[in-house]
Amino acid sequence: MFEPLTIILRVVLALILLLAATKFLTKRSLAHLTYFDYVAGVTLGTIAGNLAFNLKIGILNFILSITVTTLIIVLVAYFSLKYEPLRRVLAGEPTILIKNGKILENNMAGLNYSFDYLVQQLRQEKVFDIDQVEFSILEPSGKLSVQLKSQFRPLTPQDLNLSTSYGGLATEVILDGKIIGKNLLQSGLNHEWLYQELNKKGIKNTEDVAFAVLATNGNLYVDLYRDEE
């Protein structure tokens, strides 16, 4: 077979196998990576890369490799859920960097975690004054979890003894001019209701609607393809 065509076919197959493996491993692998997730991802990527460009090795060997690797990842993830010591080794443990408003320098030094980086991570969490922090924990994924001191936390309706209703989620009812019937039914509504609401807004044709969503308060938000200026 013509070599460029062979490479194209192997690249496509590599992408298909890698996508199948990722789907099989669930969305957990797409979240913030733990140590094991990172190693597993690199291994799968390396196998897929060799499948695409190493023409000296048969395709069946690569399929076997990526299948066995995926199964090993699944088994290790399963046993890590059952056995905490294994989970600590594979995923790591959270480390407290700030406790009761005090920076734990020894913990930071053990992670080679600089003060500059700590301040940078706090800014990413919208905390610009380190004196406002009560606790700060570096998660195994590398994300910094922050708890502010009580006097700096945002007020909630509960703090003010206010009652609130359930908010729920907004529901798409029109996308690219097409009505999403199942979403209407799940909301206890029908096409007639939708047409009436559109007429109230002076919209005669759903094909003019780029996007329409039923807000949590029951109002219909509509965005047209050609908005009035």
Tab-separated table of N, CA, C and O in Angstrom, residues 62-177:
chain	number	residue	atom	x	y	z
A	62	PHE	N	-0.546	-3.360	18.249
A	62	PHE	CA	-0.917	-2.096	18.881
A	62	PHE	C	-2.314	-2.182	19.490
A	62	PHE	O	-2.563	-1.654	20.565
A	63	ILE	N	-3.237	-2.836	18.774
A	63	ILE	CA	-4.580	-2.994	19.314
A	63	ILE	C	-4.531	-3.776	20.621
A	63	ILE	O	-5.200	-3.433	21.608
A	64	LEU	N	-3.711	-4.838	20.639
A	64	LEU	CA	-3.552	-5.622	21.868
A	64	LEU	C	-2.942	-4.767	22.981
A	64	LEU	O	-3.398	-4.815	24.133
A	65	SER	N	-1.957	-3.957	22.637
A	65	SER	CA	-1.284	-3.119	23.645
A	65	SER	C	-2.234	-2.121	24.276
A	65	SER	O	-2.289	-1.969	25.500
A	66	ILE	N	-2.997	-1.427	23.446
A	66	ILE	CA	-3.882	-0.392	23.973
A	66	ILE	C	-5.048	-1.018	24.742
A	66	ILE	O	-5.535	-0.457	25.730
A	67	THR	N	-5.476	-2.224	24.321
A	67	THR	CA	-6.545	-2.920	25.049
A	67	THR	C	-6.064	-3.363	26.419
A	67	THR	O	-6.749	-3.150	27.433
A	68	VAL	N	-4.882	-3.978	26.461
A	68	VAL	CA	-4.326	-4.444	27.746
A	68	VAL	C	-4.058	-3.269	28.669
A	68	VAL	O	-4.359	-3.320	29.877
A	69	THR	N	-3.508	-2.179	28.126
A	69	THR	CA	-3.226	-1.000	28.946
A	69	THR	C	-4.502	-0.426	29.534
A	69	THR	O	-4.556	-0.064	30.716
A	70	THR	N	-5.561	-0.352	28.722
A	70	THR	CA	-6.840	0.170	29.201
A	70	THR	C	-7.398	-0.693	30.320
A	70	THR	O	-7.878	-0.188	31.340
A	71	LEU	N	-7.317	-2.016	30.154
A	71	LEU	CA	-7.820	-2.929	31.186
A	71	LEU	C	-7.015	-2.806	32.473
A	71	LEU	O	-7.570	-2.845	33.583
A	72	ILE	N	-5.705	-2.643	32.351
A	72	ILE	CA	-4.867	-2.462	33.542
A	72	ILE	C	-5.252	-1.185	34.279
A	72	ILE	O	-5.360	-1.162	35.511
A	73	ILE	N	-5.483	-0.109	33.524
A	73	ILE	CA	-5.890	1.154	34.138
A	73	ILE	C	-7.206	0.986	34.888
A	73	ILE	O	-7.371	1.466	36.017
A	74	VAL	N	-8.158	0.276	34.267
A	74	VAL	CA	-9.458	0.045	34.913
A	74	VAL	C	-9.289	-0.759	36.196
A	74	VAL	O	-9.878	-0.432	37.236
A	75	LEU	N	-8.478	-1.812	36.147
A	75	LEU	CA	-8.274	-2.665	37.323
A	75	LEU	C	-7.584	-1.896	38.445
A	75	LEU	O	-7.967	-2.007	39.624
A	76	VAL	N	-6.577	-1.125	38.090
A	76	VAL	CA	-5.859	-0.351	39.111
A	76	VAL	C	-6.794	0.680	39.734
A	76	VAL	O	-6.793	0.877	40.968
A	77	ALA	N	-7.619	1.345	38.916
A	77	ALA	CA	-8.569	2.320	39.445
A	77	ALA	C	-9.567	1.644	40.381
A	77	ALA	O	-9.940	2.199	41.418
A	78	TYR	N	-10.016	0.427	40.015
A	78	TYR	CA	-10.970	-0.308	40.853
A	78	TYR	C	-10.365	-0.652	42.212
A	78	TYR	O	-10.970	-0.409	43.264
A	79	PHE	N	-9.157	-1.217	42.188
A	79	PHE	CA	-8.532	-1.617	43.448
A	79	PHE	C	-8.128	-0.415	44.296
A	79	PHE	O	-8.101	-0.487	45.524
A	80	SER	N	-7.832	0.713	43.637
A	80	SER	CA	-7.488	1.917	44.407
A	80	SER	C	-8.703	2.448	45.148
A	80	SER	O	-8.575	3.096	46.189
A	81	LEU	N	-9.918	2.187	44.616
A	81	LEU	CA	-11.137	2.579	45.318
A	81	LEU	C	-11.370	1.701	46.541
A	81	LEU	O	-11.950	2.143	47.534
A	82	LYS	N	-10.937	0.445	46.445
A	82	LYS	CA	-11.167	-0.510	47.525
A	82	LYS	C	-10.124	-0.410	48.638
A	82	LYS	O	-10.419	-0.709	49.795
A	83	TYR	N	-8.900	-0.028	48.277
A	83	TYR	CA	-7.805	-0.044	49.241
A	83	TYR	C	-7.196	1.356	49.350
A	83	TYR	O	-6.568	1.847	48.419
A	84	GLU	N	-7.378	1.951	50.509
A	84	GLU	CA	-6.930	3.332	50.708
A	84	GLU	C	-5.419	3.508	50.561
A	84	GLU	O	-4.977	4.496	49.961
A	85	PRO	N	-4.578	2.580	51.093
A	85	PRO	CA	-3.124	2.768	50.914
A	85	PRO	C	-2.720	2.846	49.443
A	85	PRO	O	-1.885	3.671	49.065
A	86	LEU	N	-3.332	1.993	48.614
A	86	LEU	CA	-3.030	2.032	47.183
A	86	LEU	C	-3.508	3.338	46.576
A	86	LEU	O	-2.835	3.930	45.720
A	87	ARG	N	-4.668	3.821	47.020
A	87	ARG	CA	-5.213	5.078	46.506
A	87	ARG	C	-4.298	6.247	46.851
A	87	ARG	O	-4.105	7.151	46.037
A	88	ARG	N	-3.721	6.214	48.044
A	88	ARG	CA	-2.813	7.307	48.436
A	88	ARG	C	-1.562	7.315	47.576
A	88	ARG	O	-1.039	8.369	47.218
A	89	VAL	N	-1.072	6.101	47.251
A	89	VAL	CA	0.135	6.009	46.437
A	89	VAL	C	-0.127	6.497	45.018
A	89	VAL	O	0.662	7.254	44.438
A	90	LEU	N	-1.256	6.091	44.449
A	90	LEU	CA	-1.551	6.407	43.054
A	90	LEU	C	-2.048	7.827	42.858
A	90	LEU	O	-1.684	8.494	41.886
A	91	ALA	N	-2.905	8.287	43.760
A	91	ALA	CA	-3.525	9.608	43.581
A	91	ALA	C	-2.835	10.703	44.372
A	91	ALA	O	-2.988	11.884	44.081
A	92	GLY	N	-2.073	10.314	45.393
A	92	GLY	CA	-1.462	11.316	46.259
A	92	GLY	C	-2.426	11.749	47.349
A	92	GLY	O	-3.579	11.301	47.400
A	93	GLU	N	-1.979	12.617	48.214
A	93	GLU	CA	-2.797	13.087	49.318
A	93	GLU	C	-2.865	14.610	49.318
A	93	GLU	O	-1.933	15.279	48.861
A	94	PRO	N	-3.968	15.159	49.805
A	94	PRO	CA	-4.039	16.623	49.930
A	94	PRO	C	-3.051	17.114	50.977
A	94	PRO	O	-2.772	16.422	51.962
A	95	THR	N	-2.527	18.295	50.749
A	95	THR	CA	-1.555	18.890	51.670
A	95	THR	C	-2.034	20.265	52.110
A	95	THR	O	-2.360	21.108	51.269
A	96	ILE	N	-2.078	20.481	53.406
A	96	ILE	CA	-2.503	21.779	53.941
A	96	ILE	C	-1.350	22.777	53.817
A	96	ILE	O	-0.250	22.530	54.312
A	97	LEU	N	-1.616	23.890	53.152
A	97	LEU	CA	-0.597	24.932	52.995
A	97	LEU	C	-0.832	26.104	53.938
A	97	LEU	O	0.124	26.765	54.365
A	98	ILE	N	-2.097	26.379	54.233
A	98	ILE	CA	-2.442	27.437	55.187
A	98	ILE	C	-3.441	26.851	56.180
A	98	ILE	O	-4.460	26.287	55.785
A	99	LYS	N	-3.151	26.993	57.456
A	99	LYS	CA	-4.008	26.438	58.509
A	99	LYS	C	-4.234	27.507	59.572
A	99	LYS	O	-3.284	28.071	60.103
A	100	ASN	N	-5.514	27.771	59.831
A	100	ASN	CA	-5.878	28.806	60.803
A	100	ASN	C	-5.191	30.139	60.500
A	100	ASN	O	-4.750	30.859	61.404
A	101	GLY	N	-5.087	30.435	59.194
A	101	GLY	CA	-4.505	31.704	58.768
A	101	GLY	C	-2.993	31.738	58.749
A	101	GLY	O	-2.399	32.758	58.397
A	102	LYS	N	-2.331	30.638	59.113
A	102	LYS	CA	-0.871	30.570	59.164
A	102	LYS	C	-0.345	29.702	58.036
A	102	LYS	O	-0.827	28.591	57.817
A	103	ILE	N	0.669	30.213	57.334
A	103	ILE	CA	1.295	29.446	56.260
A	103	ILE	C	2.188	28.366	56.853
A	103	ILE	O	3.002	28.646	57.749
A	104	LEU	N	2.045	27.135	56.382
A	104	LEU	CA	2.858	26.017	56.856
A	104	LEU	C	4.058	25.862	55.928
A	104	LEU	O	4.004	25.173	54.911
A	105	GLU	N	5.142	26.527	56.293
A	105	GLU	CA	6.319	26.565	55.426
A	105	GLU	C	6.908	25.182	55.186
A	105	GLU	O	7.393	24.884	54.086
A	106	ASN	N	6.876	24.316	56.197
A	106	ASN	CA	7.459	22.981	56.037
A	106	ASN	C	6.704	22.172	54.982
A	106	ASN	O	7.313	21.453	54.177
A	107	ASN	N	5.389	22.278	54.995
A	107	ASN	CA	4.591	21.568	53.994
A	107	ASN	C	4.878	22.098	52.596
A	107	ASN	O	4.944	21.342	51.619
A	108	MET	N	5.036	23.417	52.489
A	108	MET	CA	5.341	24.013	51.191
A	108	MET	C	6.720	23.584	50.705
A	108	MET	O	6.899	23.272	49.525
A	109	ALA	N	7.678	23.549	51.610
A	109	ALA	CA	9.029	23.154	51.226
A	109	ALA	C	9.064	21.705	50.766
A	109	ALA	O	9.788	21.356	49.825
A	110	GLY	N	8.268	20.848	51.413
A	110	GLY	CA	8.226	19.441	51.020
A	110	GLY	C	7.682	19.234	49.622
A	110	GLY	O	7.966	18.218	48.974
A	111	LEU	N	6.923	20.192	49.136
A	111	LEU	CA	6.352	20.109	47.786
A	111	LEU	C	7.089	20.993	46.783
A	111	LEU	O	6.696	21.070	45.621
A	112	ASN	N	8.144	21.672	47.244
A	112	ASN	CA	8.834	22.662	46.409
A	112	ASN	C	7.848	23.704	45.900
A	112	ASN	O	7.867	24.101	44.730
A	113	TYR	N	6.957	24.123	46.779
A	113	TYR	CA	5.872	25.043	46.453
A	113	TYR	C	6.266	26.425	46.953
A	113	TYR	O	6.372	26.664	48.153
A	114	SER	N	6.480	27.353	46.038
A	114	SER	CA	6.991	28.668	46.416
A	114	SER	C	5.871	29.593	46.879
A	114	SER	O	4.692	29.376	46.577
A	115	PHE	N	6.252	30.644	47.614
A	115	PHE	CA	5.279	31.644	48.058
A	115	PHE	C	4.667	32.376	46.861
A	115	PHE	O	3.479	32.695	46.850
A	116	ASP	N	5.500	32.632	45.848
A	116	ASP	CA	4.999	33.313	44.656
A	116	ASP	C	3.900	32.495	43.989
A	116	ASP	O	2.880	33.040	43.557
A	117	TYR	N	4.129	31.176	43.905
A	117	TYR	CA	3.136	30.323	43.263
A	117	TYR	C	1.874	30.224	44.106
A	117	TYR	O	0.759	30.175	43.572
A	118	LEU	N	2.032	30.224	45.424
A	118	LEU	CA	0.867	30.199	46.308
A	118	LEU	C	0.012	31.442	46.096
A	118	LEU	O	-1.221	31.351	45.967
A	119	VAL	N	0.640	32.595	46.023
A	119	VAL	CA	-0.092	33.842	45.806
A	119	VAL	C	-0.768	33.832	44.441
A	119	VAL	O	-1.905	34.281	44.282
A	120	GLN	N	-0.066	33.297	43.434
A	120	GLN	CA	-0.639	33.216	42.092
A	120	GLN	C	-1.878	32.322	42.080
A	120	GLN	O	-2.912	32.674	41.498
A	121	GLN	N	-1.788	31.173	42.749
A	121	GLN	CA	-2.934	30.259	42.811
A	121	GLN	C	-4.109	30.885	43.563
A	121	GLN	O	-5.267	30.683	43.205
A	122	LEU	N	-3.814	31.633	44.593
A	122	LEU	CA	-4.875	32.310	45.340
A	122	LEU	C	-5.575	33.337	44.462
A	122	LEU	O	-6.800	33.484	44.515
A	123	ARG	N	-4.794	34.059	43.651
A	123	ARG	CA	-5.408	35.042	42.749
A	123	ARG	C	-6.346	34.357	41.761
A	123	ARG	O	-7.396	34.894	41.414
A	124	GLN	N	-5.961	33.171	41.304
A	124	GLN	CA	-6.824	32.434	40.379
A	124	GLN	C	-8.131	32.019	41.044
A	124	GLN	O	-9.135	31.798	40.359
A	125	GLU	N	-8.117	31.929	42.367
A	125	GLU	CA	-9.342	31.637	43.118
A	125	GLU	C	-10.027	32.922	43.581
A	125	GLU	O	-10.886	32.900	44.461
A	126	LYS	N	-9.594	34.062	42.981
A	126	LYS	CA	-10.166	35.381	43.264
A	126	LYS	C	-9.917	35.830	44.699
A	126	LYS	O	-10.718	36.545	45.300
A	127	VAL	N	-8.792	35.408	45.243
A	127	VAL	CA	-8.374	35.848	46.571
A	127	VAL	C	-7.089	36.658	46.392
A	127	VAL	O	-6.045	36.117	46.036
A	128	PHE	N	-7.180	37.971	46.627
A	128	PHE	CA	-6.036	38.853	46.405
A	128	PHE	C	-5.371	39.285	47.708
A	128	PHE	O	-4.351	39.964	47.677
A	129	ASP	N	-5.938	38.916	48.831
A	129	ASP	CA	-5.364	39.253	50.133
A	129	ASP	C	-5.203	37.966	50.920
A	129	ASP	O	-6.177	37.366	51.375
A	130	ILE	N	-3.960	37.521	51.090
A	130	ILE	CA	-3.715	36.246	51.759
A	130	ILE	C	-4.147	36.277	53.220
A	130	ILE	O	-4.407	35.244	53.827
A	131	ASP	N	-4.267	37.474	53.782
A	131	ASP	CA	-4.697	37.603	55.172
A	131	ASP	C	-6.159	37.200	55.358
A	131	ASP	O	-6.605	36.974	56.476
A	132	GLN	N	-6.907	37.065	54.252
A	132	GLN	CA	-8.312	36.671	54.330
A	132	GLN	C	-8.495	35.151	54.376
A	132	GLN	O	-9.600	34.664	54.600
A	133	VAL	N	-7.401	34.410	54.191
A	133	VAL	CA	-7.491	32.953	54.056
A	133	VAL	C	-7.408	32.274	55.420
A	133	VAL	O	-6.476	32.513	56.197
A	134	GLU	N	-8.377	31.395	55.690
A	134	GLU	CA	-8.377	30.580	56.908
A	134	GLU	C	-7.655	29.254	56.662
A	134	GLU	O	-6.758	28.874	57.405
A	135	PHE	N	-8.071	28.564	55.595
A	135	PHE	CA	-7.448	27.299	55.213
A	135	PHE	C	-7.179	27.304	53.721
A	135	PHE	O	-7.956	27.851	52.932
A	136	SER	N	-6.085	26.661	53.342
A	136	SER	CA	-5.783	26.453	51.938
A	136	SER	C	-5.164	25.060	51.794
A	136	SER	O	-4.199	24.745	52.486
A	137	ILE	N	-5.746	24.263	50.915
A	137	ILE	CA	-5.314	22.872	50.765
A	137	ILE	C	-4.973	22.598	49.310
A	137	ILE	O	-5.769	22.898	48.407
A	138	LEU	N	-3.798	22.047	49.072
A	138	LEU	CA	-3.401	21.648	47.731
A	138	LEU	C	-3.889	20.227	47.495
A	138	LEU	O	-3.438	19.281	48.145
A	139	GLU	N	-4.833	20.073	46.565
A	139	GLU	CA	-5.426	18.768	46.285
A	139	GLU	C	-4.467	17.922	45.445
A	139	GLU	O	-3.559	18.440	44.802
A	140	PRO	N	-4.662	16.590	45.439
A	140	PRO	CA	-3.805	15.714	44.622
A	140	PRO	C	-3.803	16.078	43.148
A	140	PRO	O	-2.839	15.816	42.440
A	141	SER	N	-4.883	16.691	42.669
A	141	SER	CA	-4.966	17.085	41.259
A	141	SER	C	-4.141	18.327	40.956
A	141	SER	O	-3.974	18.693	39.802
A	142	GLY	N	-3.629	18.987	41.998
A	142	GLY	CA	-2.884	20.225	41.808
A	142	GLY	C	-3.724	21.471	41.994
A	142	GLY	O	-3.201	22.587	41.957
A	143	LYS	N	-5.021	21.315	42.202
A	143	LYS	CA	-5.914	22.461	42.406
A	143	LYS	C	-5.812	22.930	43.858
A	143	LYS	O	-5.697	22.125	44.784
A	144	LEU	N	-5.861	24.235	44.049
A	144	LEU	CA	-5.794	24.815	45.383
A	144	LEU	C	-7.208	25.102	45.887
A	144	LEU	O	-7.949	25.878	45.282
A	145	SER	N	-7.591	24.454	46.986
A	145	SER	CA	-8.888	24.713	47.617
A	145	SER	C	-8.698	25.745	48.714
A	145	SER	O	-7.736	25.658	49.499
A	146	VAL	N	-9.589	26.718	48.753
A	146	VAL	CA	-9.419	27.847	49.671
A	146	VAL	C	-10.691	28.062	50.479
A	146	VAL	O	-11.799	28.055	49.926
A	147	GLN	N	-10.526	28.229	51.791
A	147	GLN	CA	-11.629	28.642	52.659
A	147	GLN	C	-11.261	29.981	53.295
A	147	GLN	O	-10.223	30.101	53.946
A	148	LEU	N	-12.108	30.977	53.078
A	148	LEU	CA	-11.849	32.293	53.640
A	148	LEU	C	-12.233	32.343	55.114
A	148	LEU	O	-13.027	31.525	55.590
A	149	LYS	N	-11.667	33.303	55.817
A	149	LYS	CA	-12.088	33.545	57.188
A	149	LYS	C	-13.554	33.973	57.178
A	149	LYS	O	-14.041	34.555	56.208
A	150	SER	N	-14.259	33.662	58.251
A	150	SER	CA	-15.712	33.842	58.275
A	150	SER	C	-16.125	35.275	57.939
A	150	SER	O	-17.132	35.490	57.265
A	151	GLN	N	-15.343	36.263	58.372
A	151	GLN	CA	-15.737	37.657	58.136
A	151	GLN	C	-15.552	38.081	56.689
A	151	GLN	O	-16.028	39.149	56.289
A	152	PHE	N	-14.885	37.242	55.888
A	152	PHE	CA	-14.650	37.592	54.490
A	152	PHE	C	-15.455	36.728	53.530
A	152	PHE	O	-15.349	36.901	52.321
A	153	ARG	N	-16.254	35.813	54.036
A	153	ARG	CA	-17.046	34.956	53.163
A	153	ARG	C	-18.282	35.702	52.679
A	153	ARG	O	-18.866	36.495	53.425
A	154	PRO	N	-18.709	35.443	51.446
A	154	PRO	CA	-19.919	36.101	50.914
A	154	PRO	C	-21.146	35.716	51.734
A	154	PRO	O	-21.262	34.586	52.226
A	155	LEU	N	-22.054	36.677	51.876
A	155	LEU	CA	-23.305	36.397	52.565
A	155	LEU	C	-24.175	35.476	51.720
A	155	LEU	O	-24.187	35.559	50.499
A	156	THR	N	-24.905	34.606	52.375
A	156	THR	CA	-25.860	33.731	51.706
A	156	THR	C	-27.254	34.055	52.216
A	156	THR	O	-27.412	34.667	53.278
A	157	PRO	N	-28.304	33.672	51.477
A	157	PRO	CA	-29.666	33.883	51.973
A	157	PRO	C	-29.888	33.276	53.352
A	157	PRO	O	-30.634	33.816	54.158
A	158	GLN	N	-29.208	32.164	53.634
A	158	GLN	CA	-29.359	31.539	54.946
A	158	GLN	C	-28.809	32.437	56.053
A	158	GLN	O	-29.365	32.507	57.150
A	159	ASP	N	-27.696	33.136	55.766
A	159	ASP	CA	-27.139	34.056	56.758
A	159	ASP	C	-28.137	35.151	57.121
A	159	ASP	O	-28.146	35.652	58.245
A	160	LEU	N	-28.967	35.541	56.147
A	160	LEU	CA	-29.942	36.613	56.361
A	160	LEU	C	-31.323	36.071	56.716
A	160	LEU	O	-32.291	36.832	56.759
A	161	ASN	N	-31.397	34.765	56.942
A	161	ASN	CA	-32.671	34.111	57.274
A	161	ASN	C	-33.726	34.335	56.189
A	161	ASN	O	-34.907	34.557	56.470
A	162	LEU	N	-33.269	34.290	54.931
A	162	LEU	CA	-34.180	34.456	53.807
A	162	LEU	C	-34.478	33.092	53.196
A	162	LEU	O	-33.587	32.253	53.052
A	163	SER	N	-35.742	32.893	52.832
A	163	SER	CA	-36.113	31.646	52.173
A	163	SER	C	-35.936	31.796	50.671
A	163	SER	O	-36.156	32.869	50.107
A	164	THR	N	-35.542	30.732	50.019
A	164	THR	CA	-35.347	30.747	48.573
A	164	THR	C	-36.052	29.540	47.962
A	164	THR	O	-36.291	28.539	48.626
A	165	SER	N	-36.381	29.664	46.684
A	165	SER	CA	-37.004	28.560	45.969
A	165	SER	C	-35.938	27.816	45.173
A	165	SER	O	-34.859	28.336	44.892
A	166	TYR	N	-36.277	26.597	44.803
A	166	TYR	CA	-35.338	25.777	44.030
A	166	TYR	C	-35.107	26.400	42.657
A	166	TYR	O	-36.049	26.754	41.954
A	167	GLY	N	-33.842	26.539	42.289
A	167	GLY	CA	-33.502	27.210	41.046
A	167	GLY	C	-33.580	26.316	39.816
A	167	GLY	O	-34.095	26.686	38.789
A	168	GLY	N	-33.069	25.094	39.920
A	168	GLY	CA	-33.076	24.192	38.780
A	168	GLY	C	-32.115	24.635	37.684
A	168	GLY	O	-31.221	25.453	37.904
A	169	LEU	N	-32.314	24.102	36.499
A	169	LEU	CA	-31.457	24.404	35.365
A	169	LEU	C	-32.272	25.003	34.219
A	169	LEU	O	-33.421	24.623	34.005
A	170	ALA	N	-31.646	25.912	33.497
A	170	ALA	CA	-32.292	26.451	32.305
A	170	ALA	C	-32.387	25.354	31.250
A	170	ALA	O	-31.537	24.463	31.179
A	171	THR	N	-33.438	25.427	30.410
A	171	THR	CA	-33.702	24.366	29.435
A	171	THR	C	-33.739	24.933	28.027
A	171	THR	O	-34.497	25.863	27.748
A	172	GLU	N	-32.932	24.383	27.131
A	172	GLU	CA	-32.942	24.805	25.738
A	172	GLU	C	-34.214	24.294	25.057
A	172	GLU	O	-34.553	23.115	25.161
A	173	VAL	N	-34.901	25.180	24.362
A	173	VAL	CA	-36.127	24.771	23.659
A	173	VAL	C	-36.026	24.989	22.151
A	173	VAL	O	-36.773	24.381	21.390
A	174	ILE	N	-35.131	25.883	21.734
A	174	ILE	CA	-34.879	26.075	20.289
A	174	ILE	C	-33.368	26.211	20.090
A	174	ILE	O	-32.709	26.980	20.802
A	175	LEU	N	-32.852	25.489	19.128
A	175	LEU	CA	-31.435	25.573	18.807
A	175	LEU	C	-31.283	25.556	17.294
A	175	LEU	O	-31.758	24.631	16.629
A	176	ASP	N	-30.647	26.604	16.764
A	176	ASP	CA	-30.457	26.733	15.313
A	176	ASP	C	-31.782	26.639	14.562
A	176	ASP	O	-31.889	25.972	13.530
A	177	GLY	N	-32.823	27.293	15.114
A	177	GLY	CA	-34.107	27.351	14.435
A	177	GLY	C	-34.970	26.116	14.574
A	177	GLY	O	-36.085	26.078	14.044
